Coordinates of C-alpha atoms and ligand atoms in Angstrom, one line a residue:
X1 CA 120.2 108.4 83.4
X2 CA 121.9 111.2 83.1
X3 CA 119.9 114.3 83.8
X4 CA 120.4 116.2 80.6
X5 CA 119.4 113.2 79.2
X6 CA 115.6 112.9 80.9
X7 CA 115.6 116.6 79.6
X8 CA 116.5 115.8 75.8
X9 CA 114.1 112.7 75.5
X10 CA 110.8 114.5 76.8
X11 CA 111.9 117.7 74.8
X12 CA 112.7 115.3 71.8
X13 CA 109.0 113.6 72.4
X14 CA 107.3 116.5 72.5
X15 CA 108.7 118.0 69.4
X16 CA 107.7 115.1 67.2
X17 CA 103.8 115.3 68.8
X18 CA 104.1 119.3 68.4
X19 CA 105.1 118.2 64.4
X20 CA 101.7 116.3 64.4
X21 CA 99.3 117.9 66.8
X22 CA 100.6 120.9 68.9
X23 CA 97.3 121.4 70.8
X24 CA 98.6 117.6 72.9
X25 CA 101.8 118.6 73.2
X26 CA 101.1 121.7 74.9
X27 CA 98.2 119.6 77.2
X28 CA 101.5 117.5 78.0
X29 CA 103.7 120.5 78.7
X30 CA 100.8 122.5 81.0
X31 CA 100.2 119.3 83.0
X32 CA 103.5 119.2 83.9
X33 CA 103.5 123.2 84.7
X34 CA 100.2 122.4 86.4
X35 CA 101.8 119.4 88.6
X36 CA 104.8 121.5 89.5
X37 CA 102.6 124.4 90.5
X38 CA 100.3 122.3 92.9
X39 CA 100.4 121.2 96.4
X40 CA 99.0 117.7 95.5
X41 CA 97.8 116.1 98.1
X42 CA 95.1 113.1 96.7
X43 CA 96.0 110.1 98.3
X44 CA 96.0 108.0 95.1
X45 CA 98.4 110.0 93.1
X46 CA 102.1 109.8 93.0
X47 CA 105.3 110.9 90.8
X48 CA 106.2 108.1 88.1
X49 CA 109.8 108.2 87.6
X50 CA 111.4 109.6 83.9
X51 CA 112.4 105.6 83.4
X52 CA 109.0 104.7 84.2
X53 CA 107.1 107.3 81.7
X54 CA 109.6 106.9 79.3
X55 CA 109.3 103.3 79.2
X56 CA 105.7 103.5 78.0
X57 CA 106.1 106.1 74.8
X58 CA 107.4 103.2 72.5
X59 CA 106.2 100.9 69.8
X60 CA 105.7 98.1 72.3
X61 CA 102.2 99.6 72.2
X62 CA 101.7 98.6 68.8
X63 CA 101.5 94.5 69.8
X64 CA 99.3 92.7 70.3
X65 CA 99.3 89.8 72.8
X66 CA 96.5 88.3 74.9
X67 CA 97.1 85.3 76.5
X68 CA 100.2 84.8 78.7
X69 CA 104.0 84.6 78.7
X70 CA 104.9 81.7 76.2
X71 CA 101.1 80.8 75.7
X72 CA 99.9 84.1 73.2
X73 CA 97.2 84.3 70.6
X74 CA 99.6 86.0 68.3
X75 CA 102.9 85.5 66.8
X76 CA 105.7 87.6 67.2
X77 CA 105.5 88.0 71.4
X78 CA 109.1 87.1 72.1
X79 CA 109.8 90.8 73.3
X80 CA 106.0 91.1 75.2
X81 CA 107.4 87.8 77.1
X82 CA 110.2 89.3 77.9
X83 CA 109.0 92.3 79.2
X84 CA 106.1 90.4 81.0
X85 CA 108.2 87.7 82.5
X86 CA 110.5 90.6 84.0
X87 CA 107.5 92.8 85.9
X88 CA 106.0 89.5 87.0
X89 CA 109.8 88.5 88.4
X90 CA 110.0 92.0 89.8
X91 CA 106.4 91.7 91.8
X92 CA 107.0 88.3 92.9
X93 CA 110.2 88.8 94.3
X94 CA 109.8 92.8 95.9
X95 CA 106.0 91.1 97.3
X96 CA 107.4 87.4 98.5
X97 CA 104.2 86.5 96.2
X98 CA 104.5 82.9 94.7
X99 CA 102.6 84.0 91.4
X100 CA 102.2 87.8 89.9
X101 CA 100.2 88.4 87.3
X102 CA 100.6 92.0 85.5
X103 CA 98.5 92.6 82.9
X104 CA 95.5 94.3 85.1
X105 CA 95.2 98.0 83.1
X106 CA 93.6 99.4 86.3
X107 CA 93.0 97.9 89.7
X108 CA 89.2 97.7 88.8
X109 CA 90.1 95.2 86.3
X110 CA 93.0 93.4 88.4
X111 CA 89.7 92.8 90.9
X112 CA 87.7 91.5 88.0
X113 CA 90.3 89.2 87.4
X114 CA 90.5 88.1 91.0
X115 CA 86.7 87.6 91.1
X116 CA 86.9 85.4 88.4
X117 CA 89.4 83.5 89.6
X118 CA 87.6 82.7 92.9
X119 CA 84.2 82.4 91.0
X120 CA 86.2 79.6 88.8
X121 CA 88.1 78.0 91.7
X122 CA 85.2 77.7 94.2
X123 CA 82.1 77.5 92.2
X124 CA 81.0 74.3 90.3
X125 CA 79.4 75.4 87.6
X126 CA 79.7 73.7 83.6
X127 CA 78.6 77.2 82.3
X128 CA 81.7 78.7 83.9
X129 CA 84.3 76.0 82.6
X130 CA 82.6 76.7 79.4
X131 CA 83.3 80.5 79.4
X132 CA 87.1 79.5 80.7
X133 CA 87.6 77.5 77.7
X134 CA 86.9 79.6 75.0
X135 CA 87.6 83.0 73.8
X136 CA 85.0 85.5 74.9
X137 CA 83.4 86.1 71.6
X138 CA 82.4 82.5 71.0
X139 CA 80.0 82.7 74.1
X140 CA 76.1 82.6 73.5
X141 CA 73.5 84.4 74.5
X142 CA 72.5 81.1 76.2
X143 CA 75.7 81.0 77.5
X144 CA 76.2 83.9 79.1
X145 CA 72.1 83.0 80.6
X146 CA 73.5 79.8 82.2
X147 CA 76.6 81.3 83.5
X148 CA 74.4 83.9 85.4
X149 CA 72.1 80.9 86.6
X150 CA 74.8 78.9 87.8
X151 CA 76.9 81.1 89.3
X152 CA 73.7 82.4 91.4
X153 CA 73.9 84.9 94.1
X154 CA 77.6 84.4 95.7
X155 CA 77.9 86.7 98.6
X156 CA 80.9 89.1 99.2
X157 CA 82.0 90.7 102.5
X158 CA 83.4 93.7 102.2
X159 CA 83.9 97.1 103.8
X160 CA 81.5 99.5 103.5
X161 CA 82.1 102.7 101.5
X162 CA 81.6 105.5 104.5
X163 CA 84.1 103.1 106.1
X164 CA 86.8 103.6 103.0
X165 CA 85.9 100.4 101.5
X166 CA 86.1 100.6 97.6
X167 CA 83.5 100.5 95.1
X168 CA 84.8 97.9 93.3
X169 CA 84.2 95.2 96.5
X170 CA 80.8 94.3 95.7
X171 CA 79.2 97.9 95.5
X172 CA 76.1 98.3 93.0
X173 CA 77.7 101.2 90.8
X174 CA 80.5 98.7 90.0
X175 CA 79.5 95.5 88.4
X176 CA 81.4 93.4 91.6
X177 CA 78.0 94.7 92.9
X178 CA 75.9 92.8 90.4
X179 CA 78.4 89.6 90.4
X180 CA 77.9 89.5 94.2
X181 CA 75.1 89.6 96.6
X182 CA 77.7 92.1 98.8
X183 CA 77.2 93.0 102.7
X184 CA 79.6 94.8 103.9
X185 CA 81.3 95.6 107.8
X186 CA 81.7 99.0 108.7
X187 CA 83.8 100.3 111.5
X188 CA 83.3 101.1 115.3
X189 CA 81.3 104.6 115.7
X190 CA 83.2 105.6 118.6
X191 CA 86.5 105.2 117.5
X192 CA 86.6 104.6 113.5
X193 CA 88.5 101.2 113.5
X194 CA 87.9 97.9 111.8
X195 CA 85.8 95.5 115.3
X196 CA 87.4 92.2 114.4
X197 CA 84.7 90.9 116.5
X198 CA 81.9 92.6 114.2
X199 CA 83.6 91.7 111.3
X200 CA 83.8 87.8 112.9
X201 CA 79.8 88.0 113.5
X202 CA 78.9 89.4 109.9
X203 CA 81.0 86.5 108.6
X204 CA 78.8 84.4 111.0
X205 CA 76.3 85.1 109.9
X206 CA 76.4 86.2 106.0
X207 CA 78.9 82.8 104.7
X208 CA 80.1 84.5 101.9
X209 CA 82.3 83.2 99.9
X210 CA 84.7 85.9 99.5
X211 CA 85.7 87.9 102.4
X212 CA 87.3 91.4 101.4
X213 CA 89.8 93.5 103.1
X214 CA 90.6 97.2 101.4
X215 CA 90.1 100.1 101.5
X216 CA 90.6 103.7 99.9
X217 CA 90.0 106.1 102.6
X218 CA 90.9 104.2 106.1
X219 CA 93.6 106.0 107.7
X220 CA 94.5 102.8 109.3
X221 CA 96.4 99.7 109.2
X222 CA 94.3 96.3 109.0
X223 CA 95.0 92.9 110.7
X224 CA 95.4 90.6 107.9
X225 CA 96.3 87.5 109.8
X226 CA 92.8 88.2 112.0
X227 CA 91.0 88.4 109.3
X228 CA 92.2 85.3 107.6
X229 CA 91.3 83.2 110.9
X230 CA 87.8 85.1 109.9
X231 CA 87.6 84.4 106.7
X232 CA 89.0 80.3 107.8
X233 CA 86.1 80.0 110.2
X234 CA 83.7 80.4 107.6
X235 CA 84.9 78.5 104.7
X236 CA 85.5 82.1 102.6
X237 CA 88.4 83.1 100.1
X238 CA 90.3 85.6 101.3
X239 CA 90.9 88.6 99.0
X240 CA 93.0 91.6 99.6
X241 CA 93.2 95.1 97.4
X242 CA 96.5 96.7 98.7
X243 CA 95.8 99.2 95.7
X244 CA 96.3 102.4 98.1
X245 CA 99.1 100.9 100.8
X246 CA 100.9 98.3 97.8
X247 CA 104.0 101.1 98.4
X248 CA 104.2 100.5 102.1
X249 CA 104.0 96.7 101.9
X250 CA 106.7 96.6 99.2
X251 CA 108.7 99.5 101.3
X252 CA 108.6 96.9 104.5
X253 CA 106.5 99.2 106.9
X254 CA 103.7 97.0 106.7
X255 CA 105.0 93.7 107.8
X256 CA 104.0 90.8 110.0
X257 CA 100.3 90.7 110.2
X258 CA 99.7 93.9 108.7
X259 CA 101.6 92.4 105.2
X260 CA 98.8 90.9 102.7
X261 CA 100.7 88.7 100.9
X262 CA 101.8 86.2 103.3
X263 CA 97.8 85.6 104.5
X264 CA 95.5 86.2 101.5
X265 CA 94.3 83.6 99.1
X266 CA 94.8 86.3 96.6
X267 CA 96.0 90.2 96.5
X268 CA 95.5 92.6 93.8
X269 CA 97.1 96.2 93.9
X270 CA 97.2 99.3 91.4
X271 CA 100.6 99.9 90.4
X272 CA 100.8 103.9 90.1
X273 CA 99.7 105.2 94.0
X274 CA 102.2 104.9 97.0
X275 CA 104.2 102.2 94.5
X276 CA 105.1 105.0 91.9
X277 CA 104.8 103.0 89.1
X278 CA 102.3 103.2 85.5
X279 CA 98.8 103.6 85.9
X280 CA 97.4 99.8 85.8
X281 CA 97.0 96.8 88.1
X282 CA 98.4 93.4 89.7
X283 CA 97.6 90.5 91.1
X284 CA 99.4 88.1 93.7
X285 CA 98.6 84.8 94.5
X286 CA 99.6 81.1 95.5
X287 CA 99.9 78.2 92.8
X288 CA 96.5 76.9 93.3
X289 CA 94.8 80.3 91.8
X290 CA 97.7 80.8 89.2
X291 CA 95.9 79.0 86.4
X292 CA 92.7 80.8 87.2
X293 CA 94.4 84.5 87.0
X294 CA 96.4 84.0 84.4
X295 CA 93.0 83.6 82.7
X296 CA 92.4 87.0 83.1
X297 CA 92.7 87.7 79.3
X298 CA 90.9 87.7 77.4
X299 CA 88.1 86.5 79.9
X300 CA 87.7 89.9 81.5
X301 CA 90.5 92.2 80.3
X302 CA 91.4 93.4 76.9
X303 CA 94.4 92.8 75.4
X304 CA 97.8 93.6 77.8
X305 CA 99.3 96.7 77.2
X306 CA 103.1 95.7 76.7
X307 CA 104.0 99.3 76.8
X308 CA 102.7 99.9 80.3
X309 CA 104.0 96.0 81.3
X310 CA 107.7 97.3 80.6
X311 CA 107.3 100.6 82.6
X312 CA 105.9 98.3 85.7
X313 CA 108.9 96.5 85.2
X314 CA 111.0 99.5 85.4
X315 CA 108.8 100.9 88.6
X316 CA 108.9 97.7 90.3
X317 CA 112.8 97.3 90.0
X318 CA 112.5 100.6 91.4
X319 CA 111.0 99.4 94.3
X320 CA 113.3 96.5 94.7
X321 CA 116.0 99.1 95.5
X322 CA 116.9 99.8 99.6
X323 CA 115.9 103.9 98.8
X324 CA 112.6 102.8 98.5
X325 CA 112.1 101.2 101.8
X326 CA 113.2 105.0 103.3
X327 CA 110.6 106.2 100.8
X328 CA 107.7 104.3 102.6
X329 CA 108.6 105.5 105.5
X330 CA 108.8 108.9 104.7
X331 CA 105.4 108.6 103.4
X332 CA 103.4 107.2 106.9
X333 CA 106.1 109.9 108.5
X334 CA 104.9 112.7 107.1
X335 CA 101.8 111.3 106.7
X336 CA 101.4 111.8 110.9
X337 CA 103.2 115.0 110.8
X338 CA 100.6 116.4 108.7
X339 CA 97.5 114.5 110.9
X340 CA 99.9 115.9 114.2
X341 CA 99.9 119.6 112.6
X342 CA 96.0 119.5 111.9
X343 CA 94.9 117.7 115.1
X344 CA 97.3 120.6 116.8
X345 CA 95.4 123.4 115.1
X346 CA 91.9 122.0 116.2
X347 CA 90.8 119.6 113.4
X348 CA 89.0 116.8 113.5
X349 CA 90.4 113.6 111.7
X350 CA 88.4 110.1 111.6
X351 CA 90.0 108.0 113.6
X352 CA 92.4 110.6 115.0
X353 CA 94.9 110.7 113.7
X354 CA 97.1 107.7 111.0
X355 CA 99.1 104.8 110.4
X356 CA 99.5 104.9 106.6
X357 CA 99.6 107.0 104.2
X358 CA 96.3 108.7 104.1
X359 CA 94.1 111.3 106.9
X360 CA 90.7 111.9 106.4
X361 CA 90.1 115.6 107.9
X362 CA 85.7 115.4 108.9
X363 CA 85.1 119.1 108.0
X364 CA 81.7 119.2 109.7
X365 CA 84.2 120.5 112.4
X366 CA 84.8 123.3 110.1
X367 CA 81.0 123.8 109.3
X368 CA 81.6 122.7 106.1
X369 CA 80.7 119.8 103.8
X370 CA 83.4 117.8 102.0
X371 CA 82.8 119.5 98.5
X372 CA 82.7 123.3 99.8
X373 CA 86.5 122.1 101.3
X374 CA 87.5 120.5 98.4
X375 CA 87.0 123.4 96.0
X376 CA 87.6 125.9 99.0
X377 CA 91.4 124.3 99.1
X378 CA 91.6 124.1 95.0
X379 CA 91.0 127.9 94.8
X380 CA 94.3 128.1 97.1
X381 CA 96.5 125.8 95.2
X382 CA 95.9 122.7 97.3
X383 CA 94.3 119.7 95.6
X384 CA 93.0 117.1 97.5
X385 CA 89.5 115.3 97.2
X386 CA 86.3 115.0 99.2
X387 CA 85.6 111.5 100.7
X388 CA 82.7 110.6 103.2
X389 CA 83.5 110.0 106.6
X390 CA 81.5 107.0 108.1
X391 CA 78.0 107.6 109.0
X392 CA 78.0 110.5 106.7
X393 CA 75.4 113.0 106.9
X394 CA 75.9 114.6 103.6
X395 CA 76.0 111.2 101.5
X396 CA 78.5 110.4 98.9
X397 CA 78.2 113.1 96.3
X398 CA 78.5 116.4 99.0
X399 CA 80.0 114.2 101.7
X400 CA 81.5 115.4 104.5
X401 CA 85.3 114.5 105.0
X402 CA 88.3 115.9 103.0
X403 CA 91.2 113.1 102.1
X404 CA 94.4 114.4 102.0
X405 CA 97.7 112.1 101.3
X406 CA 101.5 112.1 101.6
X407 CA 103.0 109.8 98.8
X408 CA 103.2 112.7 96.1
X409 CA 104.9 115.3 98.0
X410 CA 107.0 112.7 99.7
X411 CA 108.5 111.4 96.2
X412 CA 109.1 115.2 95.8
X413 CA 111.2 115.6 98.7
X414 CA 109.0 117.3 101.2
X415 CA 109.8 116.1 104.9
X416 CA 107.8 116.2 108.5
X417 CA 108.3 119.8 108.4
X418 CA 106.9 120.9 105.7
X419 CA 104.1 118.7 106.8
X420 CA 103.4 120.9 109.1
X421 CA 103.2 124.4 106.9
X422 CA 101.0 122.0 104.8
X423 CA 98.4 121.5 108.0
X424 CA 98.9 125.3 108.6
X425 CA 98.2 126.4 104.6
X426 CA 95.0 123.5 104.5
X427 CA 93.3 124.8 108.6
X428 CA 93.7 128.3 107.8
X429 CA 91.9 127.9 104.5
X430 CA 88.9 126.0 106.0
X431 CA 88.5 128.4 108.8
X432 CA 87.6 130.8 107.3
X433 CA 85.9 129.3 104.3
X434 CA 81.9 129.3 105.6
X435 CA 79.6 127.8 103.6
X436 CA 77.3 129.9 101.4
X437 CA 73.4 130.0 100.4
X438 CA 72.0 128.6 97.2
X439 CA 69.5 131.3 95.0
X440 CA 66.7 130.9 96.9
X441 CA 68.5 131.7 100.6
X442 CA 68.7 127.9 101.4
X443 CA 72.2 127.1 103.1
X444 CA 73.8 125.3 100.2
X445 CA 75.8 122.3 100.3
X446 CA 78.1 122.8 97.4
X447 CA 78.4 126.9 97.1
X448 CA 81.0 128.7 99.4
X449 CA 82.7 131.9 100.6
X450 CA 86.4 132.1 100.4
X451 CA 88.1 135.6 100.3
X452 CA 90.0 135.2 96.7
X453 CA 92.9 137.9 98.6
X454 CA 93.2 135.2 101.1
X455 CA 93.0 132.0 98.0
X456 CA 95.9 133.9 96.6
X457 CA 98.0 134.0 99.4
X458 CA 97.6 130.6 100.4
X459 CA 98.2 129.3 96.8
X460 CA 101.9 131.7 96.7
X461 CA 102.5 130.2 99.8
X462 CA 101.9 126.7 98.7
X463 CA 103.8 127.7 95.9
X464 CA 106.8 128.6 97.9
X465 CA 107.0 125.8 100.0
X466 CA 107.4 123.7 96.6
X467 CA 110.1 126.2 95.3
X468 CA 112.4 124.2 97.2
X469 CA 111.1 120.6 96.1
X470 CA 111.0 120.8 92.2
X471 CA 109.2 118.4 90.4
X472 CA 110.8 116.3 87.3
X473 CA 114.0 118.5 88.1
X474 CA 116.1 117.5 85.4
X475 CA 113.8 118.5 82.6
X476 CA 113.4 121.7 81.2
X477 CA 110.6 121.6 78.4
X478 CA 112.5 125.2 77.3
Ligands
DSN501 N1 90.2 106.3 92.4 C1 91.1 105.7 93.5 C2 91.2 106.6 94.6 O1 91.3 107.8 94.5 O2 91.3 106.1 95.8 C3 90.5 104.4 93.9 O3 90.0 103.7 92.8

């Protein structure tokens, strides 16, 4: 696309919502000037391209279409089909998957649907059929009774939050967590990684029926092929979320045994964090679980959202192209440039260092907790998020880790060196943040010192480095 003519259609889009409701277009305009002004560095959020945003402000939004390609509820789908049929092409061929299904609006609900699909593959039960058969609003109260009966307790293995496993993989505040009787395997507590051989033993001993490899917040790369043999040995489906790493598989730096697709039953991914695409989900998997998936609505999502279908179409052709590949790379590049330029300065990082796309920094080392960090580094234009570390001493809410990732900045341009002014801007922030005292003289967990002369610096600085990197640079909103 030409660039003046990215510029025109966002100025044109915002003028017709300014005719309507000025107050969301100029929400719209600030978030970009907000975006543009940040270092962002949460490892989950990324840079859609112009083709991808644009291609979900259009009146595909206003069909409707549950059900699946050729096989809809409503009439009048032919262009839905189309678009669906194209993303679904697009995954399959950029993952080497045999099925895709992309309807998933988030990767919560791309789970759900994998769930489901096991639940209906592996468990006998007449409630269950039942459910599959009809639309979700003919079901009972007596039905909904017997499918909870009959589908029982089934156990999940997973990884365990402190570890970076996900909430979603069988955790209580997620509903996986009431669908599954969850145990999860955490990692070793000398070095950080995944013990194959613990995992192995939990299997052993827990038979679940799905075993769960994911994560969030592990800096690391995971053996996929090991922990199929695991998952083998005990009779269990093997599930992967790629949601956080989907850009490095489809980029090629994860390959071999470190690639999900070629040994997971099933694989489900978000489509907007290192693959750049629209926020919502996927799911991968062989022909024998292609029937169950494509189930998926309306038995646990809501109708697709065609509009958001055609812009992971665009994103995934994106990815299909060789540029993207040197994208990847760039990402886990910098990604140790930035873990090499904070381990240099005196951090500490779980696990030491990375492989993907994603360091967690343990503040502790700083004398700080993970939220005292995380506002600590927002005061000085640097937005990451607090995470826990494993074992972690201040619990989920304060926690104690800080998790910064590359994808972002890299779709912006920013290289290994910059990387390195990045560790410099985030270590000198936390060193001499110290943590402050709550009312009554207690040390306090959330409440901090920062010297606002020294925020300001930092966030000019940050500021600076980015003046070089410009965000969406072919539109001026004027
Ligand atoms: N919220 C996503 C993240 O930040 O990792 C995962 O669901």
């Amino acid at each position: 696309m030409p660039r003046n003519a990215e510029s025109t259609a966002f100025r044109s889009a915002l003028e017709v919502i300014r005719g309507v409701e000025p107050r969301v277009a100029d929400a719209i305009g600030a978030e970009l000037a907000d975006q543009r002004e940040s270092l962002k560095l949460i490892a989950s959020e990324n840079y859609a391209s112009p083709a991808t945003l644009l291609a979900m402000g259009n009146w595909l939004s206003d069909k409707y279409a549950e059900g699946t390609v050729g096989r809809r509820f409503y009439a009048g789908c032919q262009n839905v089909d189309t678009v669906e049929a194209l993303a679904a092409e697009h995954a399959r061929e950029l993952f080497g998957a045999a099925h895709a299904y992309v309807q998933p609006h988030s990767g919560i609900d791309a789970n759900l649907v994998a769930f489901w699909a096991i639940l209906a593959d592996r468990v006998e039960s007449p409630a269950l059929k039942k459910a599959q058969a009809r639309h979700v609003n003919d079901l009972t109260e007596a039905d909904w009774f017997a499918l909870r009966r009959e589908l029982g307790d089934q156990r999940m293995l997973g990884m365990s939050l402190d570890a970076g496993g996900h909430l979603t993989h069988g955790f209580r505040p997620n509903i996986s967590g009431k669908m599954f009787d969850q145990r999860s395997y955490g990692t070793d507590p000398d070095t950080g990684l995944v013990d194959y051989d613990r995992v192995a033993e939990a299997a052993r001993e827990f038979r679940p029926l799905v075993l769960v490899a994911g994560y969030s917040a592990y800096p690391r790369k995971i053996n996929f092929r090991i922990m199929r043999e695991i998952a083998d040995s005990v009779g269990a489906t093997f599930m992967v979320d790629m949601a956080h790493f989907a850009g490095l598989v489809a980029g090629k730096v994860f390959t071999g045994d470190f690639d999900p697709v070629p040994h997971a039953h099933i694989v489900t991914s978000t489509t907007h964090k290192s693959l750049r695409g629209p926020r919502g989900g996927l799911v991968l998997c062989g022909p024998e679980l292609a029937d169950q998936v494509d189930r998926g609505c309306p038995m646990v999502l809501g109708g697709p959202l065609p509009h958001v279908m055609a812009a992971k179409a665009v994103a995934l052709a994106e990815a299909r192209r060789p540029d993207f590949a040197d994208y990847a790379r760039q990402i886990v590049d910098n990604a140790q440039a930035l873990a090499e330029g904070l381990l240099r300065r005196g951090a500490k990082l779980v696990t030491g260092g990375t492989d993907n796309h994603l360091v967690l920094i343990d503040v502790t080392g700083y004398g700080l907790t993970g939220r005292q960090a995380e506002q600590a580094l927002l005061d000085s234009g640097i937005v990451t998020n607090r995470n826990a570390v494993p074992q972690d001493p201040n619990g989920a809410w304060y926690t104690s880790g800080i998790r910064i990732g590359t994808p972002a900045l890299t779709t912006r341009g920013l290289g290994t060196a910059e990387m390195d002014t990045t560790a410099e801007l985030i270590h000198v922030v936390l060193s001499q943040t110290s943590a402050g005292v709550g009312p009554d003289g207690t040390a306090s967990k959330a409440k901090y010192v920062l010297d606002p002369a020294l925020a300001d610096k930092i966030s000019r600085q940050a500021s600076e480095l980015l003046t070089g990197f410009p965000l969406y640079p072919a539109v001026e909103l004027g």
